[in-house]
CSV table of C-alpha atoms in Angstrom, one decimal:
chain,number,residue,atom,x,y,z
A,1480,MET,CA,0.2,0.3,0.1
A,1481,ASP,CA,1.4,3.2,-1.2
A,1482,PRO,CA,2.1,4.9,2.8
A,1483,SER,CA,1.8,8.5,1.1
A,1484,ARG,CA,-1.7,7.9,1.1
A,1485,VAL,CA,-4.1,8.9,3.6
A,1486,MET,CA,-7.0,6.9,5.3
A,1487,ASN,CA,-9.6,8.3,7.5
A,1488,SER,CA,-13.0,5.9,8.4
A,1489,SER,CA,-13.8,5.8,4.0
A,1490,ILE,CA,-12.1,8.8,2.8
A,1491,THR,CA,-9.2,8.2,1.3
A,1492,THR,CA,-6.4,11.7,-0.1
A,1493,HIS,CA,-3.8,11.7,-2.9
A,1494,PRO,CA,-1.0,14.1,-2.6
A,1495,MET,CA,-1.1,15.8,-6.0
A,1496,LYS,CA,0.2,19.5,-7.1
A,1497,ARG,CA,-1.7,22.3,-8.0
A,1498,VAL,CA,0.3,24.3,-10.3
A,1499,THR,CA,-0.6,28.2,-10.4
A,1500,ILE,CA,0.1,30.3,-12.9
A,1501,VAL,CA,-0.1,34.8,-13.0
A,1502,CYS,CA,-0.1,36.3,-16.7
A,1503,GLU,CA,-0.9,38.4,-18.6
A,1504,LYS,CA,-4.4,37.4,-20.9
A,1505,LEU,CA,-2.2,37.8,-24.4
A,1506,ALA,CA,-0.4,33.9,-22.7
A,1507,ARG,CA,-4.1,32.3,-22.4
A,1508,GLU,CA,-3.8,30.3,-25.7
A,1509,ALA,CA,0.1,29.3,-25.0
A,1510,ILE,CA,0.0,28.6,-21.8
A,1511,LEU,CA,-3.3,25.7,-22.2
A,1512,ARG,CA,-1.7,24.6,-25.2
A,1513,ILE,CA,1.0,23.9,-22.9
A,1514,LEU,CA,-1.4,22.4,-20.1
A,1515,THR,CA,-3.0,19.7,-22.9
A,1516,GLU,CA,0.9,18.6,-24.0
A,1517,VAL,CA,1.9,18.0,-20.7
A,1518,GLY,CA,-0.7,16.2,-19.7
A,1519,ALA,CA,-3.4,18.1,-17.1
A,1520,HIS,CA,-6.6,16.6,-18.2
A,1521,GLY,CA,-8.0,20.0,-16.3
A,1522,TRP,CA,-7.7,23.8,-15.1
A,1523,THR,CA,-9.9,26.4,-13.9
A,1524,LEU,CA,-8.8,30.3,-15.2
A,1525,TRP,CA,-10.4,33.4,-13.8
A,1526,GLU,CA,-9.4,37.3,-14.4
A,1527,VAL,CA,-8.0,38.9,-11.7
A,1528,GLU,CA,-6.7,42.2,-10.6
A,1529,GLY,CA,-2.9,42.7,-10.8
A,1530,SER,CA,0.2,44.7,-9.6
A,1531,GLY,CA,3.6,43.6,-10.1
A,1532,ASN,CA,7.1,43.6,-10.5
A,1533,GLN,CA,6.3,40.9,-13.4
A,1534,GLY,CA,8.6,42.0,-16.1
A,1535,PRO,CA,9.7,44.6,-18.2
A,1536,ARG,CA,6.5,44.6,-20.4
A,1537,MET,CA,4.0,45.8,-17.6
A,1538,ALA,CA,7.1,48.0,-15.8
A,1539,ASP,CA,5.3,50.6,-16.4
A,1540,ILE,CA,2.0,50.1,-15.3
A,1541,PRO,CA,0.6,49.0,-12.0
A,1542,GLU,CA,-3.1,47.6,-12.3
A,1543,PHE,CA,-4.5,45.6,-14.7
A,1544,THR,CA,-6.2,42.4,-15.6
A,1545,ASN,CA,-4.6,39.5,-15.6
A,1546,ILE,CA,-5.4,35.8,-15.7
A,1547,GLN,CA,-4.9,33.4,-12.9
A,1548,ILE,CA,-4.5,29.2,-14.3
A,1549,GLU,CA,-4.9,26.0,-11.8
A,1550,VAL,CA,-4.3,23.3,-12.7
A,1551,ILE,CA,-3.9,19.8,-10.5
A,1552,VAL,CA,-1.3,17.2,-11.5
A,1553,ARG,CA,0.9,14.5,-10.3
A,1554,PRO,CA,4.6,15.4,-9.2
A,1555,PRO,CA,6.5,14.4,-12.7
A,1556,VAL,CA,3.7,16.4,-14.5
A,1557,ALA,CA,3.7,19.9,-12.6
A,1558,GLN,CA,8.1,19.4,-12.8
A,1559,GLU,CA,7.6,19.6,-16.5
A,1560,LEU,CA,5.0,22.2,-16.8
A,1561,LEU,CA,7.0,24.4,-14.6
A,1562,GLY,CA,10.4,23.4,-16.7
A,1563,ARG,CA,8.5,24.3,-19.7
A,1564,LEU,CA,6.4,27.7,-18.3
A,1565,GLN,CA,10.7,28.6,-17.5
A,1566,ARG,CA,12.4,27.5,-20.6
A,1567,ASP,CA,9.8,29.1,-22.8
A,1568,PHE,CA,7.5,31.4,-21.4
A,1569,PHE,CA,8.9,33.0,-18.8
A,1570,PRO,CA,11.4,34.8,-21.8
A,1571,ARG,CA,8.5,36.0,-23.0
A,1572,TYR,CA,5.3,36.6,-20.8
A,1573,ALA,CA,4.9,39.1,-17.8
A,1574,MET,CA,3.8,35.9,-15.8
A,1575,VAL,CA,4.8,34.2,-12.0
A,1576,ALA,CA,4.2,30.5,-11.5
A,1577,TRP,CA,3.9,28.6,-8.5
A,1578,GLU,CA,3.6,24.4,-6.6
A,1579,THR,CA,1.3,23.5,-3.0
A,1580,GLU,CA,1.5,20.1,-2.1
A,1581,ILE,CA,-2.7,19.4,-2.4
A,1582,ARG,CA,-4.5,16.2,-1.3
A,1583,VAL,CA,-7.3,15.3,-3.6
A,1584,LEU,CA,-9.7,12.5,-3.6
A,1585,ARG,CA,-10.5,10.3,-6.9
A,1586,SER,CA,-6.3,10.5,-7.5
A,1587,GLU,CA,-7.7,8.3,-11.2
A,1588,LYS,CA,-8.7,12.0,-12.1
A,1589,PHE,CA,-5.6,13.5,-12.3
B,774,MET,CA,0.3,24.4,25.1
B,775,ASP,CA,-0.4,23.0,22.0
B,776,PRO,CA,3.0,22.6,19.4
B,777,SER,CA,1.4,22.7,16.4
B,778,ARG,CA,0.7,26.7,17.3
B,779,VAL,CA,3.9,29.0,15.4
B,780,MET,CA,4.7,31.9,17.6
B,781,ASN,CA,6.9,34.2,15.7
B,782,SER,CA,6.6,37.9,17.6
B,783,SER,CA,3.7,38.5,18.3
B,784,ILE,CA,2.6,36.3,15.7
B,785,THR,CA,0.3,33.7,16.6
B,786,THR,CA,-0.9,30.4,13.5
B,787,HIS,CA,-2.8,27.6,13.9
B,788,PRO,CA,-2.9,25.0,11.5
B,789,MET,CA,-6.0,24.4,9.2
B,790,LYS,CA,-7.7,22.8,6.1
B,791,ARG,CA,-8.4,24.7,3.6
B,792,VAL,CA,-11.0,22.7,0.9
B,793,THR,CA,-11.9,23.4,-2.4
B,794,ILE,CA,-14.6,21.9,-4.7
B,795,VAL,CA,-14.7,22.2,-7.9
B,796,CYS,CA,-18.3,21.9,-9.6
B,797,GLU,CA,-20.9,23.1,-11.8
B,798,LYS,CA,-22.7,25.9,-10.9
B,799,LEU,CA,-26.1,23.0,-10.5
B,800,ALA,CA,-24.5,21.9,-7.5
B,801,ARG,CA,-24.0,25.6,-6.0
B,802,GLU,CA,-27.0,25.2,-3.7
B,803,ALA,CA,-26.4,21.2,-2.2
B,804,ILE,CA,-23.2,22.2,-1.8
B,805,LEU,CA,-23.8,25.2,0.5
B,806,ARG,CA,-26.3,23.6,2.1
B,807,ILE,CA,-23.7,20.4,3.2
B,808,LEU,CA,-21.0,23.0,4.4
B,809,THR,CA,-23.6,24.2,6.7
B,810,GLU,CA,-24.0,21.2,7.7
B,811,VAL,CA,-20.5,19.9,8.8
B,812,GLY,CA,-20.0,23.1,10.3
B,813,ALA,CA,-17.8,25.3,7.9
B,814,HIS,CA,-18.4,28.5,9.5
B,815,GLY,CA,-17.5,30.8,5.9
B,816,TRP,CA,-17.1,30.2,2.2
B,817,THR,CA,-15.8,32.5,-0.9
B,818,LEU,CA,-16.9,31.6,-4.3
B,819,TRP,CA,-16.1,32.9,-7.6
B,820,GLU,CA,-16.8,31.9,-10.9
B,821,VAL,CA,-13.9,30.2,-13.1
B,822,GLU,CA,-13.8,29.3,-17.1
B,823,GLY,CA,-13.3,25.2,-17.0
B,824,SER,CA,-11.4,22.5,-18.8
B,825,GLY,CA,-11.8,18.8,-17.9
B,826,ASN,CA,-12.5,15.1,-17.7
B,827,GLN,CA,-14.9,16.0,-14.4
B,828,GLY,CA,-17.1,13.6,-15.4
B,829,PRO,CA,-19.2,11.9,-18.3
B,830,ARG,CA,-22.2,14.4,-18.0
B,831,MET,CA,-19.5,17.3,-19.4
B,832,ALA,CA,-17.2,14.9,-21.4
B,833,ASP,CA,-18.4,16.9,-25.0
B,834,ILE,CA,-17.8,20.1,-23.3
B,835,PRO,CA,-14.2,21.4,-23.8
B,836,GLU,CA,-14.5,24.5,-21.7
B,837,PHE,CA,-18.0,25.7,-19.6
B,838,THR,CA,-18.3,28.4,-16.6
B,839,ASN,CA,-18.0,26.5,-13.0
B,840,ILE,CA,-17.4,28.0,-9.6
B,841,GLN,CA,-15.0,27.8,-7.1
B,842,ILE,CA,-15.3,27.0,-3.8
B,843,GLU,CA,-12.5,27.7,-0.6
B,844,VAL,CA,-13.8,27.1,2.9
B,845,ILE,CA,-11.7,26.8,5.7
B,846,VAL,CA,-12.4,24.6,8.4
B,847,ARG,CA,-10.5,22.2,11.3
B,848,PRO,CA,-8.8,19.5,9.9
B,849,PRO,CA,-12.0,16.7,11.5
B,850,VAL,CA,-14.2,19.0,9.5
B,851,ALA,CA,-12.5,18.4,6.5
B,852,GLN,CA,-12.6,14.5,6.6
B,853,GLU,CA,-16.5,15.1,7.1
B,854,LEU,CA,-17.1,17.3,4.4
B,855,LEU,CA,-14.7,15.7,2.0
B,856,GLY,CA,-16.7,12.2,2.7
B,857,ARG,CA,-20.1,13.5,2.0
B,858,LEU,CA,-18.6,14.9,-0.5
B,859,GLN,CA,-17.1,11.7,-2.0
B,860,ARG,CA,-20.5,10.2,-0.7
B,861,ASP,CA,-23.2,11.8,-1.9
B,862,PHE,CA,-21.8,14.3,-4.9
B,863,PHE,CA,-19.7,12.5,-6.9
B,864,PRO,CA,-21.5,10.3,-7.6
B,865,ARG,CA,-24.3,13.0,-9.3
B,866,TYR,CA,-22.7,15.8,-10.4
B,867,ALA,CA,-18.9,17.0,-12.2
B,868,MET,CA,-17.3,18.1,-9.4
B,869,VAL,CA,-13.2,18.2,-7.9
B,870,ALA,CA,-12.1,18.7,-4.6
B,871,TRP,CA,-9.3,19.2,-2.3
B,872,GLU,CA,-7.3,20.0,0.4
B,873,THR,CA,-4.6,22.4,1.4
B,874,GLU,CA,-2.7,22.6,4.7
B,875,ILE,CA,-3.2,26.6,5.4
B,876,ARG,CA,-2.5,28.6,9.1
B,877,VAL,CA,-4.5,31.2,10.1
B,878,LEU,CA,-4.6,34.1,12.1
B,879,ARG,CA,-7.4,33.3,15.4
B,880,SER,CA,-8.5,30.2,15.1
B,881,GLU,CA,-11.1,31.0,17.1
B,882,LYS,CA,-13.4,31.9,13.9
B,883,PHE,CA,-13.0,28.1,12.5
C,48,MET,CA,23.7,25.9,-1.7
C,49,ASP,CA,20.4,26.3,0.5
C,50,PRO,CA,19.4,22.7,1.2
C,51,SER,CA,15.5,24.0,1.3
C,52,ARG,CA,16.2,24.4,-2.1
C,53,VAL,CA,14.4,21.8,-4.5
C,54,MET,CA,16.5,20.3,-7.8
C,55,ASN,CA,15.7,18.0,-10.5
C,56,SER,CA,16.4,18.0,-14.0
C,57,SER,CA,16.7,21.8,-14.7
C,58,ILE,CA,14.0,23.0,-12.7
C,59,THR,CA,15.0,24.6,-9.1
C,60,THR,CA,12.1,26.0,-7.0
C,61,HIS,CA,12.2,28.3,-3.4
C,62,PRO,CA,10.2,28.0,-0.7
C,63,MET,CA,7.8,31.2,-0.3
C,64,LYS,CA,4.9,31.8,1.7
C,65,ARG,CA,1.0,32.5,0.6
C,66,VAL,CA,-0.3,35.4,2.2
C,67,THR,CA,-4.7,35.1,1.4
C,68,ILE,CA,-6.8,37.9,2.0
C,69,VAL,CA,-10.7,38.0,2.7
C,70,CYS,CA,-12.1,41.2,3.1
C,71,GLU,CA,-15.2,43.6,2.5
C,72,LYS,CA,-14.2,45.8,-0.6
C,73,LEU,CA,-14.5,49.0,1.4
C,74,ALA,CA,-10.6,47.5,3.2
C,75,ARG,CA,-9.3,47.3,-0.2
C,76,GLU,CA,-7.3,50.6,-0.8
C,77,ALA,CA,-5.9,49.9,3.3
C,78,ILE,CA,-4.9,46.6,2.6
C,79,LEU,CA,-3.2,47.2,-1.2
C,80,ARG,CA,-0.9,49.8,0.8
C,81,ILE,CA,0.3,47.7,3.7
C,82,LEU,CA,1.2,45.2,1.2
C,83,THR,CA,3.3,47.6,-0.2
C,84,GLU,CA,4.7,49.3,3.2
C,85,VAL,CA,6.4,45.1,4.1
C,86,GLY,CA,7.3,44.9,1.1
C,87,ALA,CA,5.2,42.6,-1.1
C,88,HIS,CA,5.8,42.5,-4.8
C,89,GLY,CA,2.9,41.8,-6.4
C,90,TRP,CA,-0.8,40.5,-5.4
C,91,THR,CA,-3.9,39.2,-7.9
C,92,LEU,CA,-7.5,40.0,-6.9
C,93,TRP,CA,-10.6,39.4,-7.8
C,94,GLU,CA,-14.4,39.3,-6.5
C,95,VAL,CA,-15.5,36.6,-4.4
C,96,GLU,CA,-19.0,36.1,-3.2
C,97,GLY,CA,-19.1,34.7,1.2
C,98,SER,CA,-20.7,34.0,3.9
C,99,GLY,CA,-19.7,34.0,7.4
C,100,ASN,CA,-18.8,34.6,10.8
C,101,GLN,CA,-16.5,37.8,9.6
C,102,GLY,CA,-17.2,40.2,12.1
C,103,PRO,CA,-20.3,42.1,13.7
C,104,ARG,CA,-20.8,43.9,10.7
C,105,MET,CA,-21.6,41.7,8.9
C,106,ALA,CA,-23.2,39.7,11.0
C,107,ASP,CA,-27.1,40.5,9.8
C,108,ILE,CA,-25.7,39.8,5.8
C,109,PRO,CA,-25.9,36.3,4.9
C,110,GLU,CA,-23.8,37.2,1.5
C,111,PHE,CA,-22.1,39.6,0.1
C,112,THR,CA,-19.5,40.5,-2.3
C,113,ASN,CA,-16.2,40.0,-1.0
C,114,ILE,CA,-12.4,40.7,-2.3
C,115,GLN,CA,-10.0,38.2,-1.9
C,116,ILE,CA,-6.4,39.2,-2.4
C,117,GLU,CA,-3.0,36.7,-2.8
C,118,VAL,CA,0.1,38.1,-1.8
C,119,ILE,CA,3.5,36.0,-2.3
C,120,VAL,CA,6.4,36.8,-0.5
C,121,ARG,CA,8.9,35.8,1.6
C,122,PRO,CA,8.4,33.9,4.8
C,123,PRO,CA,9.1,36.8,7.6
C,124,VAL,CA,7.4,39.3,4.9
C,125,ALA,CA,4.8,37.2,6.0
C,126,GLN,CA,5.2,37.4,9.7
C,127,GLU,CA,5.2,41.5,9.2
C,128,LEU,CA,2.3,41.0,7.1
C,129,LEU,CA,0.1,38.9,9.3
C,130,GLY,CA,1.1,41.0,12.3
C,131,ARG,CA,0.2,44.5,10.6
C,132,LEU,CA,-2.7,43.1,9.9
C,133,GLN,CA,-3.6,41.7,13.4
C,134,ARG,CA,-3.6,44.9,15.1
C,135,ASP,CA,-4.1,47.3,12.7
C,136,PHE,CA,-7.4,45.5,10.8
C,137,PHE,CA,-9.0,42.6,11.9
C,138,PRO,CA,-10.0,45.5,15.0
C,139,ARG,CA,-11.4,47.2,12.2
C,140,TYR,CA,-12.6,44.7,9.2
C,141,ALA,CA,-14.3,42.2,9.0
C,142,MET,CA,-11.6,39.9,7.5
C,143,VAL,CA,-9.7,36.6,7.9
C,144,ALA,CA,-6.5,36.0,6.0
C,145,TRP,CA,-4.3,32.6,6.2
C,146,GLU,CA,-0.9,31.4,4.7
C,147,THR,CA,-0.2,28.9,2.7
C,148,GLU,CA,3.6,27.1,1.4
C,149,ILE,CA,4.7,27.7,-2.0
C,150,ARG,CA,7.0,26.6,-3.9
C,151,VAL,CA,7.8,29.2,-6.3
C,152,LEU,CA,9.9,29.7,-9.6
C,153,ARG,CA,12.6,32.8,-9.8
C,154,SER,CA,12.9,33.8,-6.7
C,155,GLU,CA,14.3,36.8,-6.8
C,156,LYS,CA,10.9,37.9,-7.8
C,157,PHE,CA,9.5,38.4,-4.5
């Protein structure tokens, strides 16, 4: 039995990574394409206001509309996704990305 | 003294669980009712775009509007909530749910 | 080398804190000012529906529009921010705040 699973009465949760990406709306289609390419099975996306040192493109714009994208993936997929973002997206788009440890029900969906 | 508390000068934070639910809008009232039943003291909810393998109902719909609900609860309440979702909601609604470890100020509010 | 860094092929992630604040819209400018004062380098903000025991001001209002603000900061800045919120904001505004451990790419941006 996988010791990283936690059982509590009838509930079993499984460790996954949530990767969150905050970026300019311009990057939307390219990001969604990369999510498909690395094998992510679903995402949520919503508009946020943002302000920050997120690249030269936004240096003179104190507040603007960004998108925040969240995707839940297995740990190796998170590594692959972050690697692709770092290599292919960070040089071209104003964005930040981070990962959070989470636990999910129904690991077969991810 | 509870050793899970972290003190740093005048700041004491307390471990809690954040449970996040992404589901079709149709499930909204049923979810909010279950949050009350398990004893959750507050929630936030917003609309998100989503795409994913989130159940047969959405198999043919590549992008759609979902809702994302977050609630902060004590760990046993998180278990109870996830158990209720798994048993009563997952068979009927397109949804995903996960928990994240967080630390809050003012634990008496949760 | 900092042992808290995780290397995986070409990906290095760095531990940070995400501080999330849910508050009444009235507190918006005051919160954004405090984020600048503690040295946070960027934030995202969006409107959420909320319901909860979030202070006397909202005791009679079952559902209302709040704002959810997320900021990623180094751990000492998270402590400073939570301390300021606890001391200066919690007595005056209906709000909750929590921190989550995350790992970021490009720590120099935070």
